[in-house]
Tab-separated table of C-alpha atoms in Angstrom:
chain	number	residue	atom	x	y	z
A	1	MET	CA	27.466	-37.287	20.131
A	2	MET	CA	24.574	-36.663	22.169
A	3	ILE	CA	25.391	-37.759	25.277
A	4	CYS	CA	28.306	-34.929	24.786
A	5	LEU	CA	25.633	-32.242	24.243
A	6	ILE	CA	23.506	-33.069	26.889
A	7	HIS	CA	26.334	-32.611	29.328
A	8	GLN	CA	27.635	-29.714	27.788
A	9	THR	CA	23.389	-28.404	27.813
A	10	ASN	CA	23.850	-29.192	32.003
A	11	TYR	CA	27.052	-27.336	32.403
A	12	LEU	CA	25.597	-24.536	30.811
A	13	LEU	CA	22.240	-24.488	32.558
A	14	ASP	CA	24.241	-25.160	35.902
A	15	GLN	CA	26.187	-21.879	34.970
A	16	GLN	CA	23.548	-19.978	34.446
A	17	LEU	CA	21.925	-20.765	37.720
A	18	ARG	CA	24.848	-20.006	39.454
A	19	ALA	CA	24.600	-16.740	37.858
A	20	LEU	CA	20.943	-16.045	38.860
A	21	GLU	CA	21.916	-17.197	42.476
A	22	LYS	CA	24.531	-14.768	42.424
A	23	SER	CA	22.617	-11.908	40.902
A	24	PHE	CA	19.956	-12.693	43.605
A	25	LEU	CA	22.060	-12.796	46.660
A	26	GLU	CA	23.661	-9.607	45.852
A	27	GLU	CA	20.935	-7.845	44.461
A	28	GLY	CA	17.534	-9.410	46.100
A	29	GLY	CA	14.709	-10.662	44.474
A	30	PHE	CA	11.901	-9.049	41.977
A	31	THR	CA	10.116	-7.162	44.751
A	32	GLU	CA	13.299	-5.620	46.218
A	33	ARG	CA	14.540	-4.222	43.534
A	34	LEU	CA	10.861	-2.648	42.633
A	35	TYR	CA	10.759	-1.247	46.078
A	36	ARG	CA	14.207	0.277	46.051
A	37	GLU	CA	13.462	1.903	42.706
A	38	ARG	CA	9.555	3.659	43.760
A	39	LYS	CA	11.719	4.859	47.111
A	40	LYS	CA	14.163	6.887	44.198
A	41	ARG	CA	11.643	8.273	42.459
A	42	GLN	CA	10.153	9.874	45.817
């Protein structure tokens, strides 16, 4: 049973990492987003 839970947790973490990677590639990192927001307010 524990092995099943470990596999499920690993799968969910992999999915989360893929989503974060996709978001980073599409939207940039924190500094890039902060720069865009500051430019919009000027």
